[in-house]
Coordinates of C-alpha atoms and ligand atoms in Angstrom, one line a residue:
X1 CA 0.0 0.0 0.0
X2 CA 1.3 3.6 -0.7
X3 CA 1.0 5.2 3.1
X4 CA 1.4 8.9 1.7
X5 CA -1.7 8.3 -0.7
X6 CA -4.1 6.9 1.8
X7 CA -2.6 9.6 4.3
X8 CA -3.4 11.8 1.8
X9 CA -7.1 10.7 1.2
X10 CA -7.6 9.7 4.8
X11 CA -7.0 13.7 5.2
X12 CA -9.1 15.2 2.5
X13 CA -12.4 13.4 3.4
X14 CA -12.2 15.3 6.6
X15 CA -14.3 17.9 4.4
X16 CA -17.2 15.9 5.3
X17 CA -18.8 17.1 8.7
X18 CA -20.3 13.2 9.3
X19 CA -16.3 12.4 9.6
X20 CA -15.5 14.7 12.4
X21 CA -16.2 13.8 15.8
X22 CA -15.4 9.8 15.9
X23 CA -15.6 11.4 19.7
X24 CA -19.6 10.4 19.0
X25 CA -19.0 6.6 19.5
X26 CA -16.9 7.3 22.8
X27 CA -20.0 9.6 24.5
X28 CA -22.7 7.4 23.3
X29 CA -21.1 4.2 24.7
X30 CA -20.6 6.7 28.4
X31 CA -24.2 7.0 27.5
X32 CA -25.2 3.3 28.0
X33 CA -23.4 3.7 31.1
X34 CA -20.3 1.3 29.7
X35 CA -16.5 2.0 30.8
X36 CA -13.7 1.7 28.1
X37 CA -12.8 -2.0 27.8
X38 CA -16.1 -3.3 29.3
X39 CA -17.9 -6.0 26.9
X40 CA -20.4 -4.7 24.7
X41 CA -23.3 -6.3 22.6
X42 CA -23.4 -5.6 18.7
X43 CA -27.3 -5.1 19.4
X44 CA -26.4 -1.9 21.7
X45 CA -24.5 -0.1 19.5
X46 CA -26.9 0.0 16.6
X47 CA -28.4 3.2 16.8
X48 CA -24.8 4.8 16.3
X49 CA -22.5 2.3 14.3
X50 CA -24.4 2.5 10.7
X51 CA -23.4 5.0 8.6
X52 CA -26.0 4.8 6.0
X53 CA -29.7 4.4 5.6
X54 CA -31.7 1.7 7.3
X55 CA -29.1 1.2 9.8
X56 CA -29.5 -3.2 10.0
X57 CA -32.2 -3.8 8.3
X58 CA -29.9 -2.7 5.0
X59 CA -27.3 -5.1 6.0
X60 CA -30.0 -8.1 6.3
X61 CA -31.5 -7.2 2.7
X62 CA -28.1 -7.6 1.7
X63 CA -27.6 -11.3 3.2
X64 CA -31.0 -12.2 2.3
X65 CA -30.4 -10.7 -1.6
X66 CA -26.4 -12.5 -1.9
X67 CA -27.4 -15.6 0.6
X68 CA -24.7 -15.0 2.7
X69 CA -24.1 -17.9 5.2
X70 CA -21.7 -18.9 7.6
X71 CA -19.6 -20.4 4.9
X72 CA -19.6 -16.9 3.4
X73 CA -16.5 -14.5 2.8
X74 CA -17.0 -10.7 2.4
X75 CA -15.1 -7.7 2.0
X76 CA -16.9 -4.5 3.2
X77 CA -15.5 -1.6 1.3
X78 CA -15.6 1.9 3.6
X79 CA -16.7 0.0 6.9
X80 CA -16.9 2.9 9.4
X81 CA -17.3 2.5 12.8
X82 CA -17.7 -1.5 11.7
X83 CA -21.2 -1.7 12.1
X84 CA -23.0 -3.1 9.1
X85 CA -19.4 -5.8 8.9
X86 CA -20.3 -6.9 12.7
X87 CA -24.1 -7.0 11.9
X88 CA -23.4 -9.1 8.9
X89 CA -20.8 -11.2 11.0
X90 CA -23.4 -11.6 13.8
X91 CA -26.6 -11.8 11.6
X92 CA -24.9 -15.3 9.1
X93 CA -22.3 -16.3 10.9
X94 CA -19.9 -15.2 7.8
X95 CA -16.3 -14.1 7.8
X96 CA -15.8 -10.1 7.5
X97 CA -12.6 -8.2 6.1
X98 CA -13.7 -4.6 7.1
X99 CA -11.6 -2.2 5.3
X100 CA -11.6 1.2 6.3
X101 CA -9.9 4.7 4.7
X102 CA -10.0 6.7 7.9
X103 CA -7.0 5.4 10.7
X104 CA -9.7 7.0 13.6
X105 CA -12.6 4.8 12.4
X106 CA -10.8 2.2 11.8
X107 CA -9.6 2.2 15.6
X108 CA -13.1 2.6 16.9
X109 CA -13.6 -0.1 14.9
X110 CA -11.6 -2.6 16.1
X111 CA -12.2 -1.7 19.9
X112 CA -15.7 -2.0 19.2
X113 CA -15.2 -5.2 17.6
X114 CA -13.3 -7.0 20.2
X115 CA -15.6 -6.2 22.7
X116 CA -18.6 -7.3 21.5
X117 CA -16.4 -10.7 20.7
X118 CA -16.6 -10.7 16.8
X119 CA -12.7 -10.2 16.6
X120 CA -12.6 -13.9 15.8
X121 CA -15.2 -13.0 12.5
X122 CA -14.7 -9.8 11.6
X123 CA -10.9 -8.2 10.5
X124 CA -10.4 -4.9 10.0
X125 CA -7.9 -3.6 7.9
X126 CA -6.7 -0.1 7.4
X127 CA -6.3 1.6 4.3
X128 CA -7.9 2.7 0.6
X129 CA -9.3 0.1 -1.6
X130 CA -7.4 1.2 -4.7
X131 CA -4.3 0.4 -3.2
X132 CA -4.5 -2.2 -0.2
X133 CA -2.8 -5.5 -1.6
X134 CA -5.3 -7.4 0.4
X135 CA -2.7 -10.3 -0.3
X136 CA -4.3 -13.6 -2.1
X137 CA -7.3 -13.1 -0.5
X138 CA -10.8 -14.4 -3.0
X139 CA -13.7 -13.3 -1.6
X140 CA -17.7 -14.8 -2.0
X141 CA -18.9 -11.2 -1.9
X142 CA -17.9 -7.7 -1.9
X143 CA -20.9 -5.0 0.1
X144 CA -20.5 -1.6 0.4
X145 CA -23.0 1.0 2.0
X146 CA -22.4 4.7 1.0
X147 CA -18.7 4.3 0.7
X148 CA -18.5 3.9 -3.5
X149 CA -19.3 7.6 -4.4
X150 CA -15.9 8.6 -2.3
X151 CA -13.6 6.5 -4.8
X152 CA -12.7 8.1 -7.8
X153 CA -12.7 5.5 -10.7
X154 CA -15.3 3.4 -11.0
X155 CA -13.6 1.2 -14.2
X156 CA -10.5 0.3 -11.6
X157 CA -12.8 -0.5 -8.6
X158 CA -14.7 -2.4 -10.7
X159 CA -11.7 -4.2 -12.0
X160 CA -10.3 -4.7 -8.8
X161 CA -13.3 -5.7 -7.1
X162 CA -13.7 -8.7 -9.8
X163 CA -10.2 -9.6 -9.9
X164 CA -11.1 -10.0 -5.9
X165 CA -14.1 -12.0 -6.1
X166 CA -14.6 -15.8 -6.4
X167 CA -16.4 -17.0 -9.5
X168 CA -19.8 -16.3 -9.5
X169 CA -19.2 -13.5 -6.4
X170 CA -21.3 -11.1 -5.8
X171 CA -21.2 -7.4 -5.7
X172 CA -23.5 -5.8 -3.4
X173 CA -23.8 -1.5 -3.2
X174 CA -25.7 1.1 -1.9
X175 CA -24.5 4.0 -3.2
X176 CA -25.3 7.5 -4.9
X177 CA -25.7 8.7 -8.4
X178 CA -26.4 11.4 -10.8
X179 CA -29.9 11.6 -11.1
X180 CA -29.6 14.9 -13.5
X181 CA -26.3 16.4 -14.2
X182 CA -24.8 18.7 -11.9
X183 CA -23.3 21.7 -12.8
X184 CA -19.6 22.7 -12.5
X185 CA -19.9 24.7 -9.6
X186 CA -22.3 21.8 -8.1
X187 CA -19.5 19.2 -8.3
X188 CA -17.1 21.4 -6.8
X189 CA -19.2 21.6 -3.5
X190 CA -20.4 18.0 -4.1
X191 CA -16.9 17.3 -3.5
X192 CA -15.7 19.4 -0.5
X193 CA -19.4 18.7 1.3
X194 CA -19.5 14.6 0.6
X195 CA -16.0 14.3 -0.7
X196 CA -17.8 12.9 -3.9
X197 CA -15.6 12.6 -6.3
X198 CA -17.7 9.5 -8.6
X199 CA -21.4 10.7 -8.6
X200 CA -22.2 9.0 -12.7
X201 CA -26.1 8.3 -14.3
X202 CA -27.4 5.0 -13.6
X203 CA -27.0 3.8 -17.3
X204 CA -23.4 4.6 -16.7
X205 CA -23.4 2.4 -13.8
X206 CA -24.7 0.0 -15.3
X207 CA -22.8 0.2 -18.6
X208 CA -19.4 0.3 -15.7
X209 CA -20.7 -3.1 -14.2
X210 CA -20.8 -4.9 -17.9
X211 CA -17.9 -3.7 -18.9
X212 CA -15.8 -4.8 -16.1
X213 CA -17.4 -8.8 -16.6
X214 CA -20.1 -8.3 -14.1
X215 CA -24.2 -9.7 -15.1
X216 CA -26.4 -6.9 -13.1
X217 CA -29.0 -8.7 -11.2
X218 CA -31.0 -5.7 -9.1
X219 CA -30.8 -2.0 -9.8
X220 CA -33.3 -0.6 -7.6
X221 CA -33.4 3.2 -7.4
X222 CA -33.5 3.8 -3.6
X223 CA -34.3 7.8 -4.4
X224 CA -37.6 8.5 -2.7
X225 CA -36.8 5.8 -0.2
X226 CA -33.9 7.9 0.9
X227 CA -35.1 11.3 0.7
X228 CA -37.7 10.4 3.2
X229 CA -35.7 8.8 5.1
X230 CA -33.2 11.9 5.1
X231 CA -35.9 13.7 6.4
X232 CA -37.3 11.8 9.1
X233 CA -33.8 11.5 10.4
X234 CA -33.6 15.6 10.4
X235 CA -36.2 16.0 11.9
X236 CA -35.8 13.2 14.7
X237 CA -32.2 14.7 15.8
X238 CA -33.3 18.3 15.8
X239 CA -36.4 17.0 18.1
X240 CA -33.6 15.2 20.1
X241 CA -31.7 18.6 20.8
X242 CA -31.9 19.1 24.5
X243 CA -30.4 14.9 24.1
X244 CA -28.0 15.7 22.1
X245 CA -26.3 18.8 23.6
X246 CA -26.4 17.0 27.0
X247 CA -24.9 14.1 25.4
X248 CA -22.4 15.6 22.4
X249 CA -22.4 19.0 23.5
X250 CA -22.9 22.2 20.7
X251 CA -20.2 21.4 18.7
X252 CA -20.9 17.8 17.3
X253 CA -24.4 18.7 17.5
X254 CA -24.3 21.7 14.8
X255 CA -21.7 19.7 12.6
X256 CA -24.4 16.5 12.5
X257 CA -27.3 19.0 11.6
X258 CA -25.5 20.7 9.3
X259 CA -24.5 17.0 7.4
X260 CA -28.3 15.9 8.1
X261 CA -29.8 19.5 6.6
X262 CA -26.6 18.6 3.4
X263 CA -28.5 15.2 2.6
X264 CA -31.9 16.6 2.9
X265 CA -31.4 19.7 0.5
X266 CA -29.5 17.6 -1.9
X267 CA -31.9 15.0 -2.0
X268 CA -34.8 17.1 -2.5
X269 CA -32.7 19.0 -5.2
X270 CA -33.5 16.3 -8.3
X271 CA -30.4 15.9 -8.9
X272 CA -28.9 13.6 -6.5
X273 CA -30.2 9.9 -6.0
X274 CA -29.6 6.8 -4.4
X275 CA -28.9 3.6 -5.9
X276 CA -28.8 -0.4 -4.8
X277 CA -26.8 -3.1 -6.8
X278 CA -26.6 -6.8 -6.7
X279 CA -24.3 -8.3 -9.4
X280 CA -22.5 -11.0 -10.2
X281 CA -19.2 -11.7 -11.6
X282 CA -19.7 -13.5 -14.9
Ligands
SAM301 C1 -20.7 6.9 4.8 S1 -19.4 6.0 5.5 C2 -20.2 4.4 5.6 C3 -19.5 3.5 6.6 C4 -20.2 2.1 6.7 N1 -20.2 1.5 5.4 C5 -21.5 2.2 7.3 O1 -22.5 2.1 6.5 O2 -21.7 2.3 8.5 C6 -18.3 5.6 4.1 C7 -16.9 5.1 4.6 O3 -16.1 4.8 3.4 C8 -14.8 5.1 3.7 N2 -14.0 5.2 2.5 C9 -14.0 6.2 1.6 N3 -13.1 6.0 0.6 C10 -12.5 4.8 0.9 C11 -11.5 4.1 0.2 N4 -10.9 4.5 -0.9 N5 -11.1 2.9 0.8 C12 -11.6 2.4 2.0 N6 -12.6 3.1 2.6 C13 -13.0 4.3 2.1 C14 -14.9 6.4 4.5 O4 -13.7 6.7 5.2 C15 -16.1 6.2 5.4 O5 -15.8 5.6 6.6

């Protein structure tokens, strides 16, 4: 892996307010009344760990869609906080390599990990996709939840995802698109406000998937799905203020409305949407 590359990336996503405070897993576990080191159940730490829409019951439409099972092997691309790779670990019983950009999730991560006693089924790794050797390692699936857009490329993480996949593998992705073309301008906030820097039309998706040997199986457009959900989740955390501040305190409150208030307006703009993929490798 080149260190000065990921160091690089691992630094410029920062632009994104949801990345800010990993200090958010540390007061919500205080929260639950747990002390560092104490064990911890997967189940508690639900309502926090996902980074995406859905939270779980995401990550069991995954299993159920790829029939993940405890014979399974999957790579999670942009794991977080590790939630959706322990759910998935917890939920079939399959083997998880969680690889993670960001050096602070990645070390939430793995605390989390070991203390809810998944260490022996989930395996983080550090470091960007496009470049972590991942050494010999064949996977039954790849899954990824909101972590694609981020990773500029889509031909080479395409390529590599396939050269990484058993035959038959599947590719599993939520994930955002270009629902109508953005403007100059919008891209360059696009990328400073969601570090976005591969937003393409779904027929280019698509077209991306064949190309690089994979049969599509489900593209569902998640759009409306996600806008309401986007504003649901607004509106829930704003109600939860007088929580939050207690809990968080101003700063990590105003930085997670601000991300929440990004998603909503962008949504609701036309122009960006959401996406879900299952494929196969041919
Ligand atoms: C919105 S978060 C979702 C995290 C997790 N999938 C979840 O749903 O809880 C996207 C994650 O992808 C990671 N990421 C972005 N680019 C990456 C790359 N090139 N390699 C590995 N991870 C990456 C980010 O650091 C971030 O933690």
């Amino acid at each position: 892996m080149n260190d000065s590359v990921r160091d690089e990336r691992d630094a410029a996503i920062k632009s994104m307010g949801l990345y800010h405070h990993v200090d958010r897993v540390v007061n919500e576990l205080r929260e639950l009344g747990k002390v560092e080191g104490e064990p911890l159940q997967a189940n508690d730490l639900t309502a926090f760990d996902q980074l995406h829409y859905h939270g779980t019951d995401a990550v069991d439409e995954a299993i159920r869609m790829m029939g993940i099972g405890a014979e399974s092997s999957v790579l999670e691309i942009g794991s977080g906080f590790g939630g959706p790779a322990r759910h998935l670990a917890a939920a079939s019983g399959a083997a998880v390599t969680a690889l993670e950009l960001q050096e602070d999730h990645h070390l939430v991560a793995v605390n989390l990990t070991q203390r809810c006693g998944l260490a022996d089924r989930v395996s983080h790794v550090c470091g960007d996709f496009l470049t972590h050797p991942l050494a010999g390692t064949r996977f039954d699936a790849i899954a990824s939840w909101l972590a694609l857009y981020h990773i500029p490329g889509r031909g080479v993480l395409l390529d590599r995802c396939r050269t990484l996949l058993a035959d038959s593998g599947f590719f599993y992705a939520e994930d955002l698109y270009e629902r109508r073309p953005f403007d100059g301008t919008e891209r360059a906030r696009l990328s400073s406000e969601l570090f976005a820097n591969e937003l393409t039309s779904s027929d280019r998706y698509r077209r991306d998937l064949v190309e690089a040997g994979f049969e599509v199986v489900v593209m569902d457009d998640m759009t409306d799905d996600w806008t309401a959900f986007t504003q649901i989740r607004l509106a829930e955390y704003v109600k939860q203020r007088e929580r939050h501040l207690r809990v968080h305190g101003e700063a990590v409150f105003e930085t997670m409305c601000g991300f929440y208030e990004t998603m909503v307006r962008l949504f609701a703009g036309g122009k960006l949407g959401g996406i879900r993929v299952v494929a196969r490798r041919g």
